CSV table of C-alpha atoms and ligand atoms in Angstrom, one decimal:
chain,number,residue,atom,x,y,z
Y,1057,UNK,CA,6.3,16.1,-50.9
Y,1058,UNK,CA,9.9,16.4,-49.5
Y,1059,UNK,CA,11.6,13.1,-48.3
Y,1060,UNK,CA,12.6,12.9,-44.8
Y,1061,UNK,CA,16.1,12.1,-43.2
Y,1062,UNK,CA,16.0,9.2,-40.9
Y,1063,UNK,CA,15.8,11.3,-37.5
Y,1064,UNK,CA,12.8,13.3,-39.2
Y,1065,UNK,CA,11.3,10.3,-39.9
Y,1066,UNK,CA,11.5,8.6,-36.9
Y,1067,UNK,CA,10.3,11.8,-35.1
Y,1068,UNK,CA,7.0,11.8,-37.5
Y,1069,UNK,CA,6.5,8.2,-37.2
Y,1070,UNK,CA,6.8,8.0,-33.5
Y,1071,UNK,CA,3.9,11.0,-32.9
Y,1072,UNK,CA,1.7,9.0,-35.3
Y,1073,UNK,CA,2.2,5.9,-33.1
Y,1074,UNK,CA,1.4,8.2,-30.1
Y,1075,UNK,CA,-1.5,9.6,-31.7
Y,1076,UNK,CA,-2.9,6.4,-32.7
Y,1077,UNK,CA,-1.9,4.0,-30.1
Y,1078,UNK,CA,-2.2,6.6,-27.0
Y,1079,UNK,CA,-4.8,9.6,-27.8
Y,1080,UNK,CA,-4.2,10.9,-24.6
Y,1081,UNK,CA,-0.4,11.1,-24.7
Y,1082,UNK,CA,-0.5,13.0,-28.1
Y,1083,UNK,CA,-3.2,15.2,-26.3
Y,1084,UNK,CA,-0.8,15.6,-23.5
Y,1085,UNK,CA,1.7,16.9,-25.9
Y,1086,UNK,CA,-0.3,19.4,-27.6
Y,1087,UNK,CA,-2.2,20.8,-24.6
Y,1088,UNK,CA,-1.4,21.2,-20.7
Y,1089,UNK,CA,-3.7,19.3,-18.7
Y,1090,UNK,CA,-5.4,21.1,-15.9
Y,1091,UNK,CA,-7.2,19.4,-12.7
Y,1092,UNK,CA,-11.0,20.5,-12.9
Y,1093,UNK,CA,-12.2,18.5,-9.7
Y,1094,UNK,CA,-10.8,16.4,-6.6
Y,1095,UNK,CA,-13.8,14.8,-5.4
Y,1096,UNK,CA,-13.6,12.5,-2.3
Y,1097,UNK,CA,-16.4,10.0,-1.9
Y,1098,UNK,CA,-16.8,8.0,1.6
Y,1099,UNK,CA,-18.4,4.5,0.9
Y,1100,UNK,CA,-20.2,2.1,2.9
Y,1101,UNK,CA,-17.8,0.2,5.3
Y,1102,UNK,CA,-16.2,3.5,5.9
Y,1103,UNK,CA,-13.8,3.0,2.7
Y,1104,UNK,CA,-12.7,6.7,0.9
Y,1105,UNK,CA,-12.2,6.9,-2.7
Y,1106,UNK,CA,-10.8,10.0,-4.5
Y,1107,UNK,CA,-11.3,10.9,-7.7
Y,1108,UNK,CA,-9.1,13.5,-9.9
Y,1109,UNK,CA,-11.1,15.0,-12.7
Y,1110,UNK,CA,-9.3,16.7,-16.0
Y,1111,UNK,CA,-10.2,18.8,-18.7
Y,1112,UNK,CA,-9.2,16.1,-21.1
Y,1113,UNK,CA,-12.0,14.0,-19.7
Y,1114,UNK,CA,-9.4,11.6,-18.2
Y,1115,UNK,CA,-10.2,10.7,-14.3
Y,1116,UNK,CA,-7.8,9.1,-11.8
Y,1117,UNK,CA,-8.8,7.2,-9.0
Y,1118,UNK,CA,-7.0,6.9,-5.4
Y,1119,UNK,CA,-7.9,5.6,-2.2
Y,1120,UNK,CA,-7.6,7.2,1.5
Y,1121,UNK,CA,-7.0,4.9,4.6
Y,1122,UNK,CA,-10.4,4.1,6.2
Y,1123,UNK,CA,-8.7,4.9,9.6
Y,1124,UNK,CA,-10.0,8.7,9.3
Y,1125,UNK,CA,-12.2,8.3,6.1
Y,1126,UNK,CA,-14.7,10.8,6.8
Y,1127,UNK,CA,-12.3,13.8,8.2
Y,1128,UNK,CA,-9.8,12.9,5.2
Y,1129,UNK,CA,-12.6,13.3,2.8
Y,1130,UNK,CA,-13.5,16.7,4.6
Y,1131,UNK,CA,-9.9,18.1,3.9
Y,1132,UNK,CA,-10.1,16.9,0.7
Y,1133,UNK,CA,-13.1,18.5,-0.3
Y,1134,UNK,CA,-12.6,21.8,1.3
Y,1135,UNK,CA,-9.1,22.1,1.0
Y,1136,UNK,CA,-6.5,19.9,-0.5
Y,1137,UNK,CA,-8.6,19.7,-4.0
Y,1138,UNK,CA,-8.7,23.6,-4.0
Y,1139,UNK,CA,-4.8,24.0,-3.5
Y,1140,UNK,CA,-4.4,21.8,-6.9
Y,1141,UNK,CA,-7.3,22.8,-9.2
Y,1142,UNK,CA,-5.9,24.2,-12.2
Y,1143,UNK,CA,-2.4,22.6,-12.0
Y,1144,UNK,CA,-1.3,20.0,-14.4
Y,1145,UNK,CA,-2.2,16.8,-13.0
Y,1146,UNK,CA,1.1,15.3,-14.6
Y,1147,UNK,CA,3.3,17.5,-12.4
Y,1148,UNK,CA,2.9,15.3,-9.6
Y,1149,UNK,CA,5.8,16.1,-7.3
Y,1150,UNK,CA,4.7,19.8,-7.5
Y,1151,UNK,CA,0.9,18.9,-6.6
Y,1152,UNK,CA,2.2,16.6,-4.1
Y,1153,UNK,CA,4.5,19.5,-2.9
Y,1154,UNK,CA,1.6,22.3,-3.1
Y,1155,UNK,CA,-0.5,20.2,-0.9
Y,1156,UNK,CA,2.2,18.9,1.9
Y,1157,UNK,CA,4.0,21.9,2.4
Y,1158,UNK,CA,0.6,24.1,2.9
Y,1159,UNK,CA,-0.8,21.9,5.2
Y,1160,UNK,CA,1.8,20.2,6.9
Y,1161,UNK,CA,1.0,21.8,10.4
Y,1162,UNK,CA,-1.9,19.5,10.6
Y,1163,UNK,CA,0.3,17.0,11.3
Y,1164,UNK,CA,2.6,14.7,9.1
Y,1165,UNK,CA,1.8,11.4,11.1
Y,1166,UNK,CA,-2.0,10.4,10.4
Y,1167,UNK,CA,-4.5,12.3,8.5
Y,1168,UNK,CA,-2.7,15.0,6.5
Y,1169,UNK,CA,-0.5,11.8,4.7
Y,1170,UNK,CA,-3.3,10.0,4.5
Y,1171,UNK,CA,-5.6,12.4,2.9
Y,1172,UNK,CA,-2.8,13.5,0.5
Y,1173,UNK,CA,-2.2,9.5,-0.5
Y,1174,UNK,CA,-5.7,9.3,-2.0
Y,1175,UNK,CA,-5.1,12.3,-4.5
Y,1176,UNK,CA,-1.4,11.5,-5.2
Y,1177,UNK,CA,-2.5,7.8,-6.0
Y,1178,UNK,CA,-5.2,9.2,-8.4
Y,1179,UNK,CA,-2.3,11.6,-10.0
Y,1180,UNK,CA,-0.3,8.6,-10.9
Y,1181,UNK,CA,-3.1,6.8,-12.2
Y,1182,UNK,CA,-3.8,9.7,-14.8
Y,1183,UNK,CA,-0.3,9.6,-15.6
Y,1184,UNK,CA,-0.7,5.9,-16.4
Y,1185,UNK,CA,-3.8,6.8,-18.6
Y,1186,UNK,CA,-2.4,9.5,-20.6
Y,1187,UNK,CA,0.5,7.5,-21.6
Y,1188,UNK,CA,-1.5,4.5,-21.9
Y,1189,UNK,CA,1.1,2.5,-19.7
Y,1190,UNK,CA,0.4,0.4,-16.5
Y,1191,UNK,CA,1.9,1.8,-13.2
Y,1192,UNK,CA,4.3,-0.6,-12.6
Y,1193,UNK,CA,6.1,0.5,-15.9
Y,1194,UNK,CA,6.1,4.0,-14.7
Y,1195,UNK,CA,7.6,3.0,-11.8
Y,1196,UNK,CA,10.6,1.3,-13.3
Y,1197,UNK,CA,9.4,-1.9,-14.5
Y,1198,UNK,CA,7.8,-5.3,-12.9
Y,1199,UNK,CA,9.7,-8.1,-11.8
Y,1200,UNK,CA,6.7,-10.4,-11.7
Y,1201,UNK,CA,3.5,-10.7,-13.4
Y,1202,UNK,CA,1.6,-12.5,-10.1
Y,1203,UNK,CA,2.6,-11.0,-6.6
Y,1204,UNK,CA,2.6,-13.8,-4.0
Y,1205,UNK,CA,0.3,-12.5,-1.1
Y,1206,UNK,CA,-0.3,-13.5,2.2
Y,1207,UNK,CA,-3.8,-13.9,4.5
Y,1208,UNK,CA,-3.8,-11.6,7.0
Y,1209,UNK,CA,-5.7,-12.6,9.9
Y,1210,UNK,CA,-6.6,-10.3,12.7
Y,1211,UNK,CA,-8.5,-9.9,16.2
Y,1212,UNK,CA,-6.5,-12.6,17.9
Y,1213,UNK,CA,-6.3,-11.3,21.3
Y,1214,UNK,CA,-10.2,-11.6,21.3
Y,1215,UNK,CA,-10.4,-14.8,19.8
Y,1216,UNK,CA,-9.5,-18.4,20.9
Y,1217,UNK,CA,-6.3,-20.5,19.3
Y,1218,UNK,CA,-8.8,-22.6,17.9
Y,1219,UNK,CA,-10.8,-20.1,15.8
Y,1220,UNK,CA,-7.6,-18.4,14.7
Y,1221,UNK,CA,-6.4,-22.1,13.8
Y,1222,UNK,CA,-9.5,-22.5,11.6
Y,1223,UNK,CA,-9.2,-19.1,9.8
Y,1224,UNK,CA,-5.7,-19.7,8.9
Y,1225,UNK,CA,-6.6,-23.5,7.7
Y,1226,UNK,CA,-9.5,-21.9,5.6
Y,1227,UNK,CA,-7.0,-19.6,4.2
Y,1228,UNK,CA,-4.3,-22.4,3.4
Y,1229,UNK,CA,-7.2,-24.2,1.8
Y,1230,UNK,CA,-8.0,-21.1,-0.7
Y,1231,UNK,CA,-4.5,-21.6,-1.9
Y,1232,UNK,CA,-2.6,-19.0,0.3
Y,1233,UNK,CA,1.1,-20.0,0.6
Y,1234,UNK,CA,1.6,-17.6,3.6
Y,1235,UNK,CA,-0.7,-16.5,6.4
Y,1236,UNK,CA,-0.2,-13.6,9.0
Y,1237,UNK,CA,-1.8,-13.9,12.7
Y,1238,UNK,CA,-2.6,-10.5,13.9
Y,1239,UNK,CA,-3.3,-10.0,17.9
Y,1240,UNK,CA,-4.7,-6.4,17.3
Y,1241,UNK,CA,-3.4,-5.6,20.7
Y,1242,UNK,CA,-2.5,-2.0,20.6
Y,1243,UNK,CA,0.3,-0.2,22.7
Y,1244,UNK,CA,-2.0,0.0,25.8
Y,1245,UNK,CA,-1.5,-2.3,28.8
Y,1246,UNK,CA,1.3,-4.5,27.4
Y,1247,UNK,CA,1.8,-8.5,27.9
Y,1248,UNK,CA,-1.8,-9.2,28.8
Y,1249,UNK,CA,-1.9,-13.0,27.8
Y,1250,UNK,CA,1.3,-14.2,26.4
Y,1251,UNK,CA,0.6,-18.1,27.0
Y,1252,UNK,CA,-2.5,-17.7,25.0
Y,1253,UNK,CA,-0.5,-16.0,22.0
Y,1254,UNK,CA,2.1,-18.7,21.9
Y,1255,UNK,CA,-1.0,-21.5,21.9
Y,1256,UNK,CA,-2.7,-19.5,19.0
Y,1257,UNK,CA,0.5,-20.1,17.0
Y,1258,UNK,CA,1.2,-23.4,18.0
Y,1259,UNK,CA,-2.6,-24.2,16.8
Y,1260,UNK,CA,-2.2,-22.1,13.9
Y,1261,UNK,CA,1.1,-24.0,13.0
Y,1262,UNK,CA,-0.6,-27.4,13.6
Y,1263,UNK,CA,-3.5,-26.4,11.2
Y,1264,UNK,CA,-1.8,-25.3,8.2
Y,1265,UNK,CA,1.1,-27.4,8.3
Y,1266,UNK,CA,5.0,-27.0,8.0
Y,1267,UNK,CA,4.4,-26.1,4.3
Y,1268,UNK,CA,2.7,-22.7,4.7
Y,1269,UNK,CA,4.7,-19.8,5.6
Y,1270,UNK,CA,3.5,-18.1,9.0
Y,1271,UNK,CA,3.9,-14.4,10.0
Y,1272,UNK,CA,3.0,-13.1,13.5
Y,1273,UNK,CA,1.8,-9.5,14.0
Y,1274,UNK,CA,1.9,-8.4,18.1
Y,1275,UNK,CA,0.2,-5.0,16.8
Y,1276,UNK,CA,2.3,-3.1,19.5
Y,1277,UNK,CA,1.4,-5.6,22.7
Y,1278,UNK,CA,4.5,-6.3,24.3
Y,1279,UNK,CA,7.5,-4.5,26.6
Y,1280,UNK,CA,10.7,-5.0,24.8
Y,1281,UNK,CA,11.7,-7.8,27.7
Y,1282,UNK,CA,8.6,-9.8,26.5
Y,1283,UNK,CA,9.0,-9.2,22.8
Y,1284,UNK,CA,12.6,-10.4,23.0
Y,1285,UNK,CA,11.5,-13.7,25.2
Y,1286,UNK,CA,8.5,-14.7,22.8
Y,1287,UNK,CA,10.9,-14.0,19.8
Y,1288,UNK,CA,13.2,-16.7,20.6
Y,1289,UNK,CA,10.2,-18.8,21.7
Y,1290,UNK,CA,8.3,-18.7,18.5
Y,1291,UNK,CA,11.2,-19.6,16.2
Y,1292,UNK,CA,10.1,-23.4,17.3
Y,1293,UNK,CA,7.1,-22.4,15.0
Y,1294,UNK,CA,9.2,-21.0,11.9
Y,1295,UNK,CA,7.7,-17.8,12.1
Y,1296,UNK,CA,9.5,-15.7,9.2
Y,1297,UNK,CA,8.1,-12.3,10.2
Y,1298,UNK,CA,7.6,-10.6,13.8
Y,1299,UNK,CA,5.7,-7.7,13.2
Y,1300,UNK,CA,5.4,-4.8,15.6
Y,1301,UNK,CA,6.4,-6.3,18.8
Y,1302,UNK,CA,6.6,-3.5,20.9
Y,1303,UNK,CA,4.7,0.0,21.2
Y,1304,UNK,CA,5.3,1.8,17.6
Y,1305,UNK,CA,6.8,4.9,19.6
Y,1306,UNK,CA,9.2,2.6,21.5
Y,1307,UNK,CA,12.1,3.0,19.2
Y,1308,UNK,CA,15.0,2.2,21.7
Y,1309,UNK,CA,12.7,-1.0,22.6
Y,1310,UNK,CA,12.5,-2.2,18.7
Y,1311,UNK,CA,16.3,-1.7,18.7
Y,1312,UNK,CA,16.8,-3.9,21.5
Y,1313,UNK,CA,14.2,-6.8,20.0
Y,1314,UNK,CA,16.2,-6.5,16.8
Y,1315,UNK,CA,19.7,-6.8,18.3
Y,1316,UNK,CA,18.3,-10.0,20.3
Y,1317,UNK,CA,16.0,-12.0,18.1
Y,1318,UNK,CA,16.8,-13.9,14.8
Y,1319,UNK,CA,13.6,-13.7,13.2
Y,1320,UNK,CA,13.3,-10.6,10.9
Y,1321,UNK,CA,11.3,-7.9,12.9
Y,1322,UNK,CA,8.9,-5.8,10.8
Y,1323,UNK,CA,7.6,-2.1,11.5
Y,1324,UNK,CA,6.7,0.8,9.5
Y,1325,UNK,CA,2.7,1.0,9.2
Y,1326,UNK,CA,2.6,3.7,12.0
Y,1327,UNK,CA,5.2,5.9,9.9
Y,1328,UNK,CA,4.2,8.2,7.2
Y,1329,UNK,CA,7.0,10.2,5.2
Y,1330,UNK,CA,10.5,9.7,4.1
Y,1331,UNK,CA,11.7,11.6,7.5
Y,1332,UNK,CA,9.9,9.3,9.9
Y,1333,UNK,CA,11.0,6.2,8.1
Y,1334,UNK,CA,14.9,7.7,8.4
Y,1335,UNK,CA,14.2,7.9,12.1
Y,1336,UNK,CA,12.8,4.5,12.2
Y,1337,UNK,CA,15.6,3.0,10.3
Y,1338,UNK,CA,18.6,4.8,12.2
Y,1339,UNK,CA,16.7,4.5,15.8
Y,1340,UNK,CA,14.6,1.5,15.8
Y,1341,UNK,CA,16.4,-0.7,13.1
Y,1342,UNK,CA,13.6,-3.2,11.9
Y,1343,UNK,CA,14.6,-5.8,9.4
Y,1344,UNK,CA,11.5,-5.2,7.2
Y,1345,UNK,CA,10.1,-1.9,6.3
Y,1346,UNK,CA,6.0,-1.5,5.7
Y,1347,UNK,CA,5.0,1.9,4.2
Y,1348,UNK,CA,1.2,1.7,3.6
Y,1349,UNK,CA,0.8,3.5,0.3
Y,1350,UNK,CA,-2.8,4.6,1.2
Y,1351,UNK,CA,-1.5,6.2,4.7
Y,1352,UNK,CA,2.2,7.3,3.6
Y,1353,UNK,CA,1.1,10.3,1.3
Y,1354,UNK,CA,0.7,7.8,-1.6
Y,1355,UNK,CA,3.1,6.5,-4.5
Y,1356,UNK,CA,5.6,9.1,-4.7
Y,1357,UNK,CA,6.4,9.2,-1.2
Y,1358,UNK,CA,6.7,5.3,-1.0
Y,1359,UNK,CA,8.9,5.4,-3.7
Y,1360,UNK,CA,11.4,7.6,-1.5
Y,1361,UNK,CA,11.0,5.3,1.1
Y,1362,UNK,CA,11.8,2.3,-1.3
Y,1363,UNK,CA,15.0,3.7,-2.0
Y,1364,UNK,CA,15.8,4.4,1.8
Y,1365,UNK,CA,15.0,0.8,2.3
Y,1366,UNK,CA,17.3,-0.1,-0.5
Y,1367,UNK,CA,20.1,2.2,1.1
Y,1368,UNK,CA,19.8,0.9,4.1
Y,1369,UNK,CA,19.7,-2.9,2.9
Y,1370,UNK,CA,16.3,-3.2,4.3
Y,1371,UNK,CA,13.7,-5.8,3.4
Y,1372,UNK,CA,10.4,-3.9,1.7
Y,1373,UNK,CA,6.8,-5.4,2.7
Y,1374,UNK,CA,4.3,-2.8,2.8
Y,1375,UNK,CA,1.3,-2.8,5.0
Y,1376,UNK,CA,-2.1,-3.1,3.1
Y,1377,UNK,CA,-5.7,-3.3,4.2
Y,1378,UNK,CA,-7.4,-2.2,1.2
Y,1379,UNK,CA,-9.0,-4.6,-1.4
Y,1380,UNK,CA,-9.4,-2.8,-4.5
Y,1381,UNK,CA,-7.6,0.3,-5.5
Y,1382,UNK,CA,-5.4,0.2,-2.5
Y,1383,UNK,CA,-4.4,-3.5,-3.4
Y,1384,UNK,CA,-4.0,-2.5,-7.3
Y,1385,UNK,CA,-1.5,0.5,-6.3
Y,1386,UNK,CA,0.4,-2.1,-3.7
Y,1387,UNK,CA,0.5,-4.8,-6.6
Y,1388,UNK,CA,2.1,-2.3,-9.0
Y,1389,UNK,CA,4.3,-0.9,-6.3
Y,1390,UNK,CA,5.6,-4.2,-4.8
Y,1391,UNK,CA,6.0,-6.2,-8.3
Y,1392,UNK,CA,8.6,-3.4,-9.1
Y,1393,UNK,CA,10.2,-2.5,-5.4
Y,1394,UNK,CA,10.2,-6.0,-3.8
Y,1395,UNK,CA,13.0,-7.9,-5.6
Y,1396,UNK,CA,12.3,-11.6,-4.3
Y,1397,UNK,CA,8.9,-13.4,-3.9
Y,1398,UNK,CA,8.2,-12.0,-0.3
Y,1399,UNK,CA,4.5,-12.5,0.2
Y,1400,UNK,CA,2.7,-9.1,0.5
Y,1401,UNK,CA,-0.4,-8.2,2.6
Y,1402,UNK,CA,-3.7,-9.1,1.4
Y,1403,UNK,CA,-6.7,-8.8,4.3
Y,1404,UNK,CA,-8.4,-12.3,4.9
Y,1405,UNK,CA,-11.8,-11.0,3.5
Y,1406,UNK,CA,-10.4,-8.9,0.8
Y,1407,UNK,CA,-11.6,-11.3,-2.1
Y,1408,UNK,CA,-14.9,-11.7,-0.8
Y,1409,UNK,CA,-15.2,-7.8,-0.9
Y,1410,UNK,CA,-18.7,-6.2,-1.9
Y,1411,UNK,CA,-16.5,-3.3,-3.3
Y,1412,UNK,CA,-14.9,-5.3,-6.5
Y,1413,UNK,CA,-18.6,-5.4,-7.7
Y,1414,UNK,CA,-17.5,-1.2,-8.5
Y,1415,UNK,CA,-15.0,-2.2,-11.1
Y,1416,UNK,CA,-15.6,-3.6,-14.5
Y,1417,UNK,CA,-12.3,-5.6,-14.3
Y,1418,UNK,CA,-11.9,-7.0,-10.6
Y,1419,UNK,CA,-8.3,-8.1,-9.5
Y,1420,UNK,CA,-7.3,-11.9,-10.1
Y,1421,UNK,CA,-6.2,-14.2,-7.6
Y,1422,UNK,CA,-5.0,-17.8,-8.0
Y,1423,UNK,CA,-2.9,-20.0,-6.0
Y,1424,UNK,CA,-2.0,-17.8,-3.7
Y,1425,UNK,CA,-1.0,-15.0,-5.9
Y,1426,UNK,CA,-2.5,-11.7,-7.3
Y,1427,UNK,CA,-2.2,-10.5,-10.7
Y,1428,UNK,CA,-0.4,-6.8,-11.6
Y,1429,UNK,CA,-3.1,-5.7,-13.5
Y,1430,UNK,CA,-2.4,-5.0,-17.2
Y,1431,UNK,CA,-4.3,-1.8,-18.1
Y,1432,UNK,CA,-3.1,1.7,-17.9
Y,1433,UNK,CA,-2.4,3.4,-14.8
Y,1434,UNK,CA,-3.6,1.1,-12.0
Y,1435,UNK,CA,-5.6,-0.9,-14.3
Y,1436,UNK,CA,-8.7,-0.6,-12.5
Y,1437,UNK,CA,-11.8,0.5,-14.2
Y,1438,UNK,CA,-14.3,2.2,-11.8
Y,1439,UNK,CA,-18.2,2.5,-12.8
Y,1440,UNK,CA,-19.1,5.3,-11.2
Y,1441,UNK,CA,-22.6,4.7,-11.4
Y,1442,UNK,CA,-22.4,1.7,-9.3
Y,1443,UNK,CA,-20.0,3.5,-6.7
Y,1444,UNK,CA,-22.7,6.4,-6.3
Y,1445,UNK,CA,-24.9,3.6,-5.1
Y,1446,UNK,CA,-22.5,2.2,-2.6
Y,1447,UNK,CA,-22.2,5.7,-0.7
Y,1448,UNK,CA,-22.2,5.7,2.6
Z,1462,LIG,CA1,0.3,-4.6,11.5
């Protein structure tokens, strides 16, 4: 046997380590992986998971926004999947481009990027499984092991101050250190009941005490003038985040509110790609940007939006509504791209979701925080049999 110089030794030893610790990585170096199938699954409750299968037997999992789940599933099954079948799943940007530019005339705000998001997240999951690395490591490395989360409590417009306060108090008792009160107005017929909105915030603040952070989401329900007046009035409740005060289409109104109000204004759940976020930043100028990974064409596009946020010195606090795959993706993403300990969104009922039973290693919650999963990729192991028993 000939002796090896140091460089040769390291190369051989490195390959041996890779082959032992990460058999898929060694496989991927030897062979080009190929996407063999892209499968959407619409589940009870209107959720939509996406499985991307490969010839190496590795399957990535992703999730699509539930807003248009059946239509997104149709697009994925009948068009998007076919566009990347046969391609290398590790060429994530090329797969993304292949789908995005072939289908952008379907509309780049809404269904098209939502459907693409499910596939993109699954491709990142495959990359993690091939390399043996968690998603947060692939994205640049996490800044914390446990991400602070806030309970996102909705339906304020159709509820009472007392009931909203009860739900907020329950969240605080569960250990949440932050809550968000959502009015869920929508942009139609603005300024419907401002006195009740203020009474709701007063009741919630009273119920949770001074120690719990309070965020307020109007869901597009105010005119700009009202948004400015309310934004000043709610300073007394120590609100730290004033979300979508005006219609999502009213960039000039946003800019006026941001200029006039001291509480940081948040927006972005109605924006989808880097180009919409560029326009949002330039024209509406919100303080906090809220891309949603299962809506904004996936992790690949959210990374670009995070770069825009950084370049413009904006805070990043993604919108997030999904209890399992969407939440896991967001935990990885925020652990890397949110430099501070800002509380991230978790739906009020997410911890009780029946969907956790579809995974062999459900997400962990403790003391108002969720753990960034440690396994390869998203770090979630889907039980496909259980998923099939949960189909819509
Ligand atoms: Ca919102």
